[in-house]
Coordinates of C-alpha atoms in Angstrom, one line a residue:
Chain Y
X21 CA -73.3 146.6 -38.9
X22 CA -75.4 144.0 -37.1
X23 CA -73.6 140.8 -36.2
X24 CA -74.8 137.2 -36.5
X25 CA -78.0 136.6 -34.7
X26 CA -79.0 133.3 -33.3
X27 CA -82.4 132.5 -31.8
X28 CA -83.4 131.3 -29.4
X29 CA -80.5 131.8 -26.9
X30 CA -81.6 129.0 -24.6
X31 CA -83.8 126.0 -25.1
X32 CA -84.9 123.0 -23.1
X33 CA -86.3 120.0 -24.8
X34 CA -87.3 116.5 -23.9
X35 CA -85.7 113.4 -25.3
X36 CA -87.5 112.3 -28.5
X37 CA -88.6 115.8 -29.5
X38 CA -87.3 117.8 -32.4
X39 CA -85.9 121.3 -32.4
X40 CA -85.3 124.0 -34.9
X41 CA -82.6 126.7 -34.4
X42 CA -82.3 129.9 -36.4
X43 CA -79.4 131.9 -37.7
X44 CA -79.4 135.3 -39.4
X45 CA -76.1 136.1 -41.0
X46 CA -74.4 139.4 -41.4
X47 CA -75.8 141.3 -44.3
X48 CA -74.1 140.4 -47.5
X49 CA -72.7 137.1 -46.2
X50 CA -73.9 134.2 -48.2
X51 CA -72.2 131.3 -46.4
X52 CA -73.6 130.0 -43.1
X53 CA -71.9 127.3 -41.1
X54 CA -73.1 125.4 -38.0
X55 CA -71.0 124.0 -35.2
X56 CA -71.8 122.0 -32.1
X57 CA -69.8 122.5 -29.0
X58 CA -69.7 120.1 -26.1
X59 CA -67.3 119.7 -23.2
X60 CA -66.2 116.3 -24.3
X61 CA -65.9 116.8 -28.1
X62 CA -65.1 120.5 -28.3
X63 CA -66.1 122.6 -31.3
X64 CA -67.2 120.3 -34.2
X65 CA -68.4 121.3 -37.7
X66 CA -71.9 120.3 -38.6
X67 CA -72.5 121.7 -42.1
X68 CA -72.2 124.7 -44.3
X69 CA -74.7 126.3 -46.6
X70 CA -73.9 128.6 -49.5
X71 CA -76.5 130.0 -51.9
X72 CA -79.2 127.7 -50.4
X73 CA -77.1 124.6 -51.0
X74 CA -75.3 122.4 -48.5
X75 CA -71.7 122.5 -49.5
X76 CA -69.9 120.7 -46.7
X77 CA -71.1 118.3 -44.0
X78 CA -69.4 117.1 -40.9
X79 CA -69.6 113.6 -39.3
X80 CA -73.0 113.8 -37.7
X81 CA -76.0 111.5 -38.0
X82 CA -78.9 112.2 -40.3
X83 CA -81.0 113.5 -37.4
X84 CA -79.1 116.8 -37.9
X85 CA -80.2 118.7 -40.9
X86 CA -80.3 122.3 -42.1
X87 CA -81.4 124.6 -44.8
X88 CA -80.8 128.1 -46.1
X89 CA -83.3 130.5 -47.5
X90 CA -82.9 132.9 -50.3
X91 CA -82.1 135.8 -47.9
X92 CA -79.2 133.6 -46.5
X93 CA -80.9 133.0 -43.2
X94 CA -80.4 129.4 -42.1
X95 CA -82.1 127.0 -39.8
X96 CA -80.9 123.7 -38.4
X97 CA -83.1 121.0 -37.2
X98 CA -82.4 118.1 -34.9
X99 CA -85.0 115.3 -34.8
X100 CA -85.5 112.6 -32.2
X101 CA -83.4 114.4 -29.6
X102 CA -81.0 112.5 -27.4
X103 CA -79.4 113.5 -24.1
X104 CA -76.1 113.7 -25.9
X105 CA -77.4 116.5 -28.2
X106 CA -77.2 118.9 -25.3
X107 CA -74.7 121.4 -26.4
X108 CA -74.0 125.0 -27.5
X109 CA -74.9 125.3 -31.2
X110 CA -73.0 128.0 -33.0
X111 CA -73.6 129.6 -36.3
X112 CA -71.0 131.5 -38.3
X113 CA -71.4 133.6 -41.4
X114 CA -68.8 134.5 -44.0
X115 CA -68.4 136.4 -47.1
X116 CA -67.3 134.0 -49.9
X117 CA -64.4 134.9 -52.1
X118 CA -61.3 133.6 -53.8
X119 CA -59.1 135.2 -51.1
X120 CA -58.9 134.9 -47.4
X121 CA -62.1 135.5 -45.5
X122 CA -63.0 135.3 -41.9
X123 CA -66.0 133.7 -40.2
X124 CA -68.1 135.7 -37.7
X125 CA -69.9 133.7 -35.0
X126 CA -73.1 134.3 -33.2
X127 CA -73.6 133.9 -29.5
X128 CA -75.0 130.5 -29.9
X129 CA -78.1 128.6 -28.8
X130 CA -77.7 126.5 -25.7
X131 CA -79.8 123.4 -26.0
X132 CA -80.5 121.2 -23.0
X133 CA -82.1 117.9 -23.6
X134 CA -83.8 116.3 -20.5
Chain D
X13 CA -57.0 121.3 -43.5
X14 CA -53.6 121.0 -41.7
X15 CA -53.6 119.9 -38.0
X16 CA -52.4 122.3 -35.4
X17 CA -50.7 121.8 -32.1
X18 CA -51.1 124.2 -29.2
X19 CA -50.2 124.1 -25.5
X20 CA -53.4 123.3 -23.5
X21 CA -52.9 126.2 -21.1
X22 CA -50.8 129.3 -20.4
X23 CA -50.7 132.0 -17.7
X24 CA -49.9 135.6 -18.3
X25 CA -49.6 138.6 -15.9
X26 CA -51.9 141.5 -16.6
X27 CA -50.2 144.2 -18.6
X28 CA -47.5 141.9 -19.9
X29 CA -47.4 140.5 -23.4
X30 CA -49.0 137.1 -24.0
X31 CA -47.3 134.9 -26.6
X32 CA -49.3 132.0 -27.8
X33 CA -47.5 129.5 -29.9
X34 CA -49.0 127.2 -32.6
X35 CA -47.3 124.4 -34.6
X36 CA -48.6 123.6 -38.1
X37 CA -45.8 121.7 -39.6
X38 CA -47.9 120.2 -42.4
X39 CA -49.4 123.5 -43.6
X40 CA -49.8 123.7 -47.4
X41 CA -48.7 126.7 -49.5
X42 CA -52.3 127.9 -50.0
X43 CA -53.3 127.6 -46.4
X44 CA -53.7 130.6 -44.1
X45 CA -53.2 130.7 -40.3
X46 CA -56.3 132.0 -38.5
X47 CA -56.6 132.8 -34.8
X48 CA -59.9 132.9 -32.9
X49 CA -60.7 133.2 -29.3
X50 CA -63.7 132.1 -27.2
X51 CA -64.5 133.8 -24.0
X52 CA -66.5 131.5 -21.7
X53 CA -69.8 130.4 -23.3
X54 CA -69.7 133.0 -26.0
X55 CA -69.2 132.4 -29.8
X56 CA -65.6 132.4 -31.0
X57 CA -64.3 135.8 -32.0
X58 CA -62.0 136.3 -35.0
X59 CA -58.7 137.8 -34.0
X60 CA -56.3 137.8 -37.0
X61 CA -55.0 135.8 -39.9
X62 CA -52.0 135.6 -42.2
X63 CA -50.4 133.7 -45.0
X64 CA -46.7 134.3 -44.7
X65 CA -46.1 137.9 -43.7
X66 CA -46.4 139.1 -40.1
X67 CA -49.7 140.8 -39.4
X68 CA -50.9 143.3 -36.9
X69 CA -54.3 144.7 -36.1
X70 CA -55.8 146.5 -33.2
X71 CA -56.2 143.3 -31.2
X72 CA -53.0 141.4 -31.8
X73 CA -49.9 140.6 -33.8
X74 CA -49.3 137.4 -35.7
X75 CA -45.7 136.2 -36.3
X76 CA -45.3 133.4 -38.9
X77 CA -42.0 131.7 -39.2
X78 CA -40.2 131.8 -42.5
X79 CA -40.9 128.1 -43.2
X80 CA -44.5 128.6 -42.1
X81 CA -44.4 125.6 -39.9
X82 CA -45.3 127.6 -36.7
X83 CA -46.7 130.9 -35.6
X84 CA -47.1 133.0 -32.5
X85 CA -50.1 135.2 -31.6
X86 CA -49.0 138.1 -29.5
X87 CA -51.4 140.1 -27.3
X88 CA -49.1 143.1 -26.5
X89 CA -50.6 144.2 -23.2
X90 CA -52.9 141.4 -21.8
X91 CA -55.8 142.4 -19.7
X92 CA -58.1 140.3 -17.5
X93 CA -60.7 140.4 -20.4
X94 CA -58.3 138.5 -22.6
X95 CA -58.8 135.4 -20.5
X96 CA -60.2 132.9 -23.0
X97 CA -59.5 129.8 -25.1
X98 CA -57.4 130.7 -28.1
X99 CA -57.7 128.6 -31.2
X100 CA -55.1 128.4 -34.0
X101 CA -56.6 127.1 -37.3
X102 CA -55.1 126.6 -40.7
X103 CA -57.4 126.6 -43.7
X104 CA -57.4 127.2 -47.4
X105 CA -58.1 130.9 -48.2
X106 CA -60.1 130.3 -51.3
X107 CA -63.5 129.7 -49.8
X108 CA -65.3 130.0 -53.2
X109 CA -63.6 127.1 -55.0
X110 CA -62.2 124.9 -52.3
X111 CA -63.3 123.7 -48.9
X112 CA -65.6 126.5 -48.2
X113 CA -65.8 127.8 -44.7
X114 CA -65.3 124.7 -42.7
X115 CA -63.1 125.4 -39.7
X116 CA -61.5 122.6 -37.9
X117 CA -61.0 123.5 -34.2
X118 CA -58.5 121.7 -32.0
X119 CA -58.3 122.0 -28.3
X120 CA -56.9 125.5 -28.2
X121 CA -54.9 127.2 -25.5
X122 CA -56.7 128.3 -22.4
X123 CA -55.0 131.6 -21.5
X124 CA -55.4 132.8 -18.0
X125 CA -54.5 136.4 -17.4
X126 CA -53.8 137.1 -13.7
X127 CA -53.7 140.4 -11.8

């Protein structure tokens, strides 16, 4: 079974630009979560989408947004990029249920803002 | 989700068992203990999880104390490829009706397996 696919793997953008990252979850998984990883702050939760609705949101400014499509694929967008947005952005997909479920992560998109 | 405490780093000799501890003294009755690991610059990889019973899979064993306030991840025969940061996370298991799939990562334990 194919894993979580994130595109692109690497990206270089200039301050002030905007960027869109894509995540294709494992087939059958309807929950997609996004995380930001930086050396200083570690792994931080950005938001989660389930059935095309944002269900949880972390403590990030409104420049960070996302959406989920009917096929469960998700995109996240960062507008007005700042140098501090340079990070590894990770997407995780999960099956949703009333019992324990695990999240499966993609390889991430490494964003560099110059 | 409950906070976890892990040692920042540990060393282990190749071929020996690696025992990674985690304290989660404020864990609630409906919270599971999950372990993930992250090999340099890759996405975190799920290892194992449990509620109160000990668990074993092809990767590792998870030992949870009877009061559930701490747990130990055991890699029975560590190899160089097990060098990674290991994260212990506690979270509610019901992802449909509760907090969904938000994972709160701490600093983890950097395990170095040495030849």
